[in-house]
Each structure stands twice: as structure tokens, then as C-alpha cells.
Amino acid sequence: MTYQLKQTSQFDRWLSGLRDARGKVAILRRLDRIRSGHLGDTRSVGIGVSEIRLDIGPGYRVYFMRRGDMVFLLLCGGDKSSQQRDIKLAQQLAGDIQ
């Protein structure tokens, strides 16, 4: 099973602005595994949004929503320190998209 990943401009800005090279590589590897159908450590954060948790650096998070059976829309990212703010942003972005 292969999934398609699409990204919002918000997510693109966050990932391209990430200065932690090791963290960035870990995030990109995780996204590759998701494309192959291996979601790993995820949980719902409500309103159709889920969180990908990465146990590296400050505890990176990627927020996404599903579009149909095979598409994941990457909404935004952050880390454990900004988690509540990032969840609210992801839910707002998801609401705007739906």
C-alpha cells in the first residue's frame, strides 16, 4: 500500500526553516515510511487532525489530515514545547480546507 503526501505552505515553511539537520533527516525518513504505508507513532488530536510523534530532538510533531483512503495532507509541524499552539493551528487549517 502506498500513500500520497501533500503539504500545505505552512508545513513547507516550517520544514525548510528547521535548523536541526538531524531532526530534519528524521522527519523526512519518517515521511518516506508513511508513503510506504507504515504510519508508526500517531494519535488523533481531534477535529479530523492527527499527530505524528518523533522521539528525536525536542520531540518533533507533524500534524496531518487524511483526504480519502490514500492521501495525507501535512498541515504543519512543531515540537513538544509548542504542541498545544500547533494543534490549534492544525485544526484551524483543517477546518479552512474542509
mmCIF file of N, CA and C in Angstrom:
data_model
loop_
_atom_site.group_PDB
_atom_site.id
_atom_site.type_symbol
_atom_site.label_atom_id
_atom_site.label_comp_id
_atom_site.label_asym_id
_atom_site.label_seq_id
_atom_site.Cartn_x
_atom_site.Cartn_y
_atom_site.Cartn_z
ATOM 1 N N MET A 1 0.842 -1.174 0.000
ATOM 2 C CA MET A 1 0.000 0.000 0.000
ATOM 3 C C MET A 1 0.891 1.241 0.000
ATOM 4 N N THR A 2 0.600 2.162 -0.877
ATOM 5 C CA THR A 2 1.369 3.396 -0.983
ATOM 6 C C THR A 2 0.447 4.590 -0.772
ATOM 7 N N TYR A 3 0.909 5.531 0.033
ATOM 8 C CA TYR A 3 0.144 6.749 0.298
ATOM 9 C C TYR A 3 0.784 7.930 -0.411
ATOM 10 N N GLN A 4 -0.041 8.883 -0.754
ATOM 11 C CA GLN A 4 0.438 10.133 -1.335
ATOM 12 C C GLN A 4 0.423 11.187 -0.231
ATOM 13 N N LEU A 5 1.504 11.953 -0.130
ATOM 14 C CA LEU A 5 1.589 13.027 0.856
ATOM 15 C C LEU A 5 1.553 14.368 0.143
ATOM 16 N N LYS A 6 0.683 15.244 0.612
ATOM 17 C CA LYS A 6 0.627 16.613 0.101
ATOM 18 C C LYS A 6 0.921 17.532 1.273
ATOM 19 N N GLN A 7 1.477 18.684 0.971
ATOM 20 C CA GLN A 7 1.914 19.594 2.038
ATOM 21 C C GLN A 7 1.287 20.966 1.871
ATOM 22 N N THR A 8 0.920 21.564 2.988
ATOM 23 C CA THR A 8 0.485 22.961 2.953
ATOM 24 C C THR A 8 1.727 23.848 2.905
ATOM 25 N N SER A 9 1.533 25.093 2.520
ATOM 26 C CA SER A 9 2.660 26.035 2.519
ATOM 27 C C SER A 9 3.160 26.250 3.949
ATOM 28 N N GLN A 10 2.260 26.167 4.916
ATOM 29 C CA GLN A 10 2.633 26.291 6.335
ATOM 30 C C GLN A 10 3.633 25.190 6.710
ATOM 31 N N PHE A 11 3.349 23.955 6.296
ATOM 32 C CA PHE A 11 4.249 22.844 6.591
ATOM 33 C C PHE A 11 5.579 23.037 5.869
ATOM 34 N N ASP A 12 5.523 23.427 4.599
ATOM 35 C CA ASP A 12 6.756 23.652 3.831
ATOM 36 C C ASP A 12 7.660 24.682 4.504
ATOM 37 N N ARG A 13 7.063 25.789 4.961
ATOM 38 C CA ARG A 13 7.855 26.831 5.630
ATOM 39 C C ARG A 13 8.482 26.302 6.915
ATOM 40 N N TRP A 14 7.707 25.546 7.681
ATOM 41 C CA TRP A 14 8.230 25.007 8.937
ATOM 42 C C TRP A 14 9.407 24.065 8.663
ATOM 43 N N LEU A 15 9.242 23.127 7.737
ATOM 44 C CA LEU A 15 10.290 22.146 7.468
ATOM 45 C C LEU A 15 11.525 22.805 6.863
ATOM 46 N N SER A 16 11.332 23.716 5.928
ATOM 47 C CA SER A 16 12.503 24.355 5.308
ATOM 48 C C SER A 16 13.229 25.270 6.294
ATOM 49 N N GLY A 17 12.531 25.790 7.282
ATOM 50 C CA GLY A 17 13.157 26.651 8.280
ATOM 51 C C GLY A 17 13.784 25.913 9.447
ATOM 52 N N LEU A 18 13.630 24.599 9.481
ATOM 53 C CA LEU A 18 14.170 23.798 10.581
ATOM 54 C C LEU A 18 15.692 23.760 10.485
ATOM 55 N N ARG A 19 16.367 24.215 11.526
ATOM 56 C CA ARG A 19 17.838 24.283 11.503
ATOM 57 C C ARG A 19 18.498 23.012 12.023
ATOM 58 N N ASP A 20 17.752 22.157 12.671
ATOM 59 C CA ASP A 20 18.268 20.907 13.215
ATOM 60 C C ASP A 20 18.365 19.878 12.087
ATOM 61 N N ALA A 21 19.564 19.732 11.519
ATOM 62 C CA ALA A 21 19.748 18.840 10.367
ATOM 63 C C ALA A 21 19.375 17.400 10.704
ATOM 64 N N ARG A 22 19.769 16.943 11.874
ATOM 65 C CA ARG A 22 19.449 15.566 12.281
ATOM 66 C C ARG A 22 17.931 15.373 12.407
ATOM 67 N N GLY A 23 17.264 16.353 12.983
ATOM 68 C CA GLY A 23 15.814 16.299 13.111
ATOM 69 C C GLY A 23 15.121 16.319 11.760
ATOM 70 N N LYS A 24 15.622 17.160 10.866
ATOM 71 C CA LYS A 24 15.038 17.263 9.529
ATOM 72 C C LYS A 24 15.153 15.939 8.782
ATOM 73 N N VAL A 25 16.315 15.302 8.868
ATOM 74 C CA VAL A 25 16.514 14.000 8.223
ATOM 75 C C VAL A 25 15.553 12.972 8.813
ATOM 76 N N ALA A 26 15.392 12.974 10.132
ATOM 77 C CA ALA A 26 14.480 12.027 10.788
ATOM 78 C C ALA A 26 13.044 12.243 10.318
ATOM 79 N N ILE A 27 12.641 13.495 10.179
ATOM 80 C CA ILE A 27 11.289 13.798 9.709
ATOM 81 C C ILE A 27 11.106 13.312 8.275
ATOM 82 N N LEU A 28 12.065 13.593 7.406
ATOM 83 C CA LEU A 28 11.967 13.164 6.009
ATOM 84 C C LEU A 28 11.945 11.643 5.891
ATOM 85 N N ARG A 29 12.738 10.961 6.699
ATOM 86 C CA ARG A 29 12.719 9.490 6.688
ATOM 87 C C ARG A 29 11.365 8.960 7.139
ATOM 88 N N ARG A 30 10.816 9.588 8.167
ATOM 89 C CA ARG A 30 9.504 9.165 8.663
ATOM 90 C C ARG A 30 8.438 9.357 7.591
ATOM 91 N N LEU A 31 8.498 10.475 6.874
ATOM 92 C CA LEU A 31 7.539 10.713 5.799
ATOM 93 C C LEU A 31 7.686 9.678 4.691
ATOM 94 N N ASP A 32 8.908 9.254 4.403
ATOM 95 C CA ASP A 32 9.122 8.186 3.421
ATOM 96 C C ASP A 32 8.479 6.884 3.880
ATOM 97 N N ARG A 33 8.606 6.565 5.171
ATOM 98 C CA ARG A 33 7.981 5.344 5.696
ATOM 99 C C ARG A 33 6.460 5.434 5.611
ATOM 100 N N ILE A 34 5.922 6.611 5.859
ATOM 101 C CA ILE A 34 4.472 6.790 5.755
ATOM 102 C C ILE A 34 4.016 6.574 4.317
ATOM 103 N N ARG A 35 4.771 7.088 3.359
ATOM 104 C CA ARG A 35 4.433 6.858 1.946
ATOM 105 C C ARG A 35 4.347 5.366 1.646
ATOM 106 N N SER A 36 5.156 4.578 2.337
ATOM 107 C CA SER A 36 5.168 3.123 2.136
ATOM 108 C C SER A 36 4.096 2.407 2.948
ATOM 109 N N GLY A 37 3.303 3.155 3.709
ATOM 110 C CA GLY A 37 2.206 2.548 4.448
ATOM 111 C C GLY A 37 2.471 2.275 5.907
ATOM 112 N N HIS A 38 3.609 2.704 6.425
ATOM 113 C CA HIS A 38 3.968 2.466 7.826
ATOM 114 C C HIS A 38 3.819 3.770 8.611
ATOM 115 N N LEU A 39 2.670 3.925 9.278
ATOM 116 C CA LEU A 39 2.389 5.182 9.970
ATOM 117 C C LEU A 39 3.207 5.367 11.232
ATOM 118 N N GLY A 40 3.462 4.310 11.966
ATOM 119 C CA GLY A 40 4.235 4.435 13.196
ATOM 120 C C GLY A 40 3.447 5.110 14.298
ATOM 121 N N ASP A 41 4.117 5.912 15.111
ATOM 122 C CA ASP A 41 3.547 6.518 16.315
ATOM 123 C C ASP A 41 2.704 7.741 15.954
ATOM 124 N N THR A 42 1.397 7.542 15.872
ATOM 125 C CA THR A 42 0.474 8.636 15.581
ATOM 126 C C THR A 42 -0.682 8.593 16.572
ATOM 127 N N ARG A 43 -1.360 9.727 16.711
ATOM 128 C CA ARG A 43 -2.571 9.761 17.539
ATOM 129 C C ARG A 43 -3.472 10.882 17.051
ATOM 130 N N SER A 44 -4.758 10.703 17.254
ATOM 131 C CA SER A 44 -5.732 11.723 16.901
ATOM 132 C C SER A 44 -5.659 12.863 17.916
ATOM 133 N N VAL A 45 -5.744 14.093 17.410
ATOM 134 C CA VAL A 45 -5.799 15.260 18.295
ATOM 135 C C VAL A 45 -7.125 15.998 18.126
ATOM 136 N N GLY A 46 -8.066 15.379 17.421
ATOM 137 C CA GLY A 46 -9.412 15.916 17.295
ATOM 138 C C GLY A 46 -9.676 16.676 16.012
ATOM 139 N N ILE A 47 -10.951 16.768 15.684
ATOM 140 C CA ILE A 47 -11.446 17.505 14.516
ATOM 141 C C ILE A 47 -10.780 17.031 13.221
ATOM 142 N N GLY A 48 -10.574 15.731 13.090
ATOM 143 C CA GLY A 48 -10.019 15.168 11.867
ATOM 144 C C GLY A 48 -8.521 15.319 11.708
ATOM 145 N N VAL A 49 -7.835 15.781 12.724
ATOM 146 C CA VAL A 49 -6.384 16.001 12.667
ATOM 147 C C VAL A 49 -5.684 14.955 13.526
ATOM 148 N N SER A 50 -4.566 14.452 13.018
ATOM 149 C CA SER A 50 -3.739 13.510 13.772
ATOM 150 C C SER A 50 -2.323 14.043 13.877
ATOM 151 N N GLU A 51 -1.587 13.473 14.809
ATOM 152 C CA GLU A 51 -0.234 13.925 15.129
ATOM 153 C C GLU A 51 0.739 12.771 14.925
ATOM 154 N N ILE A 52 1.810 13.027 14.195
ATOM 155 C CA ILE A 52 2.926 12.091 14.062
ATOM 156 C C ILE A 52 3.948 12.517 15.102
ATOM 157 N N ARG A 53 4.316 11.595 15.973
ATOM 158 C CA ARG A 53 5.275 11.927 17.037
ATOM 159 C C ARG A 53 6.634 11.326 16.697
ATOM 160 N N LEU A 54 7.667 12.148 16.804
ATOM 161 C CA LEU A 54 9.034 11.696 16.562
ATOM 162 C C LEU A 54 9.837 11.887 17.837
ATOM 163 N N ASP A 55 10.458 10.826 18.277
ATOM 164 C CA ASP A 55 11.227 10.855 19.519
ATOM 165 C C ASP A 55 12.674 11.222 19.209
ATOM 166 N N ILE A 56 12.863 12.460 18.788
ATOM 167 C CA ILE A 56 14.196 12.961 18.470
ATOM 168 C C ILE A 56 14.209 14.462 18.760
ATOM 169 N N GLY A 57 15.361 14.960 19.154
ATOM 170 C CA GLY A 57 15.483 16.389 19.448
ATOM 171 C C GLY A 57 14.470 16.822 20.496
ATOM 172 N N PRO A 58 13.779 17.937 20.232
ATOM 173 C CA PRO A 58 12.813 18.455 21.203
ATOM 174 C C PRO A 58 11.460 17.746 21.151
ATOM 175 N N GLY A 59 11.387 16.621 20.431
ATOM 176 C CA GLY A 59 10.119 15.899 20.313
ATOM 177 C C GLY A 59 9.279 16.468 19.187
ATOM 178 N N TYR A 60 9.780 16.338 17.964
ATOM 179 C CA TYR A 60 9.095 16.916 16.809
ATOM 180 C C TYR A 60 7.727 16.289 16.607
ATOM 181 N N ARG A 61 6.815 17.099 16.074
ATOM 182 C CA ARG A 61 5.457 16.687 15.762
ATOM 183 C C ARG A 61 5.121 17.168 14.355
ATOM 184 N N VAL A 62 4.402 16.322 13.608
ATOM 185 C CA VAL A 62 3.864 16.695 12.305
ATOM 186 C C VAL A 62 2.363 16.438 12.375
ATOM 187 N N TYR A 63 1.576 17.424 11.985
ATOM 188 C CA TYR A 63 0.120 17.325 12.057
ATOM 189 C C TYR A 63 -0.437 17.128 10.653
ATOM 190 N N PHE A 64 -1.380 16.188 10.528
ATOM 191 C CA PHE A 64 -1.909 15.842 9.218
ATOM 192 C C PHE A 64 -3.390 15.512 9.299
ATOM 193 N N MET A 65 -4.006 15.491 8.127
ATOM 194 C CA MET A 65 -5.374 15.006 7.997
ATOM 195 C C MET A 65 -5.417 14.083 6.789
ATOM 196 N N ARG A 66 -6.321 13.145 6.827
ATOM 197 C CA ARG A 66 -6.485 12.231 5.693
ATOM 198 C C ARG A 66 -7.467 12.830 4.708
ATOM 199 N N ARG A 67 -7.180 12.615 3.451
ATOM 200 C CA ARG A 67 -8.081 13.006 2.365
ATOM 201 C C ARG A 67 -8.358 11.744 1.572
ATOM 202 N N GLY A 68 -9.490 11.124 1.808
ATOM 203 C CA GLY A 68 -9.790 9.860 1.155
ATOM 204 C C GLY A 68 -8.977 8.743 1.787
ATOM 205 N N ASP A 69 -8.815 7.659 1.046
ATOM 206 C CA ASP A 69 -8.123 6.486 1.582
ATOM 207 C C ASP A 69 -6.610 6.541 1.427
ATOM 208 N N MET A 70 -6.119 7.279 0.443
ATOM 209 C CA MET A 70 -4.711 7.159 0.086
ATOM 210 C C MET A 70 -3.904 8.451 0.188
ATOM 211 N N VAL A 71 -4.502 9.535 0.641
ATOM 212 C CA VAL A 71 -3.806 10.821 0.650
ATOM 213 C C VAL A 71 -3.738 11.376 2.071
ATOM 214 N N PHE A 72 -2.561 11.816 2.444
ATOM 215 C CA PHE A 72 -2.357 12.513 3.706
ATOM 216 C C PHE A 72 -1.964 13.947 3.385
ATOM 217 N N LEU A 73 -2.618 14.891 4.042
ATOM 218 C CA LEU A 73 -2.287 16.297 3.867
ATOM 219 C C LEU A 73 -1.530 16.760 5.104
ATOM 220 N N LEU A 74 -0.251 17.094 4.935
ATOM 221 C CA LEU A 74 0.591 17.558 6.036
ATOM 222 C C LEU A 74 0.268 19.022 6.288
ATOM 223 N N LEU A 75 -0.254 19.317 7.466
ATOM 224 C CA LEU A 75 -0.759 20.653 7.770
ATOM 225 C C LEU A 75 0.308 21.586 8.317
ATOM 226 N N CYS A 76 0.991 21.162 9.369
ATOM 227 C CA CYS A 76 2.011 21.999 9.999
ATOM 228 C C CYS A 76 2.879 21.116 10.885
ATOM 229 N N GLY A 77 3.903 21.696 11.455
ATOM 230 C CA GLY A 77 4.797 20.950 12.329
ATOM 231 C C GLY A 77 5.229 21.797 13.499
ATOM 232 N N GLY A 78 5.858 21.144 14.448
ATOM 233 C CA GLY A 78 6.350 21.830 15.631
ATOM 234 C C GLY A 78 7.073 20.849 16.523
ATOM 235 N N ASP A 79 7.155 21.178 17.802
ATOM 236 C CA ASP A 79 7.767 20.255 18.751
ATOM 237 C C ASP A 79 6.959 20.265 20.042
ATOM 238 N N LYS A 80 7.416 19.503 20.994
ATOM 239 C CA LYS A 80 6.675 19.328 22.241
ATOM 240 C C LYS A 80 6.398 20.665 22.933
ATOM 241 N N SER A 81 7.331 21.607 22.845
ATOM 242 C CA SER A 81 7.165 22.882 23.551
ATOM 243 C C SER A 81 6.038 23.741 22.980
ATOM 244 N N SER A 82 5.713 23.560 21.712
ATOM 245 C CA SER A 82 4.658 24.362 21.076
ATOM 246 C C SER A 82 3.434 23.519 20.720
ATOM 247 N N GLN A 83 3.325 22.354 21.323
ATOM 248 C CA GLN A 83 2.323 21.362 20.935
ATOM 249 C C GLN A 83 0.888 21.898 20.961
ATOM 250 N N GLN A 84 0.464 22.519 22.035
ATOM 251 C CA GLN A 84 -0.927 22.984 22.118
ATOM 252 C C GLN A 84 -1.225 24.048 21.063
ATOM 253 N N ARG A 85 -0.313 24.963 20.861
ATOM 254 C CA ARG A 85 -0.478 26.000 19.835
ATOM 255 C C ARG A 85 -0.510 25.368 18.439
ATOM 256 N N ASP A 86 0.360 24.381 18.202
ATOM 257 C CA ASP A 86 0.422 23.716 16.898
ATOM 258 C C ASP A 86 -0.847 22.920 16.618
ATOM 259 N N ILE A 87 -1.393 22.274 17.637
ATOM 260 C CA ILE A 87 -2.639 21.517 17.463
ATOM 261 C C ILE A 87 -3.769 22.463 17.063
ATOM 262 N N LYS A 88 -3.870 23.593 17.729
ATOM 263 C CA LYS A 88 -4.915 24.572 17.385
ATOM 264 C C LYS A 88 -4.750 25.073 15.957
ATOM 265 N N LEU A 89 -3.506 25.348 15.558
ATOM 266 C CA LEU A 89 -3.244 25.795 14.192
ATOM 267 C C LEU A 89 -3.632 24.711 13.195
ATOM 268 N N ALA A 90 -3.239 23.462 13.453
ATOM 269 C CA ALA A 90 -3.557 22.353 12.553
ATOM 270 C C ALA A 90 -5.070 22.187 12.419
ATOM 271 N N GLN A 91 -5.787 22.282 13.521
ATOM 272 C CA GLN A 91 -7.243 22.155 13.475
ATOM 273 C C GLN A 91 -7.870 23.302 12.688
ATOM 274 N N GLN A 92 -7.328 24.501 12.845
ATOM 275 C CA GLN A 92 -7.825 25.649 12.084
ATOM 276 C C GLN A 92 -7.562 25.454 10.591
ATOM 277 N N LEU A 93 -6.358 25.009 10.238
ATOM 278 C CA LEU A 93 -6.027 24.763 8.833
ATOM 279 C C LEU A 93 -6.931 23.688 8.248
ATOM 280 N N ALA A 94 -7.163 22.621 9.013
ATOM 281 C CA ALA A 94 -8.038 21.540 8.546
ATOM 282 C C ALA A 94 -9.452 22.063 8.313
ATOM 283 N N GLY A 95 -9.943 22.894 9.223
ATOM 284 C CA GLY A 95 -11.275 23.476 9.062
ATOM 285 C C GLY A 95 -11.369 24.367 7.837
ATOM 286 N N ASP A 96 -10.318 25.129 7.569
ATOM 287 C CA ASP A 96 -10.294 26.001 6.391
ATOM 288 C C ASP A 96 -10.292 25.188 5.099
ATOM 289 N N ILE A 97 -9.623 24.036 5.122
ATOM 290 C CA ILE A 97 -9.513 23.189 3.933
ATOM 291 C C ILE A 97 -10.819 22.453 3.660
ATOM 292 N N GLN A 98 -11.459 21.995 4.723
ATOM 293 C CA GLN A 98 -12.706 21.234 4.549
ATOM 294 C C GLN A 98 -13.785 22.186 4.148
#
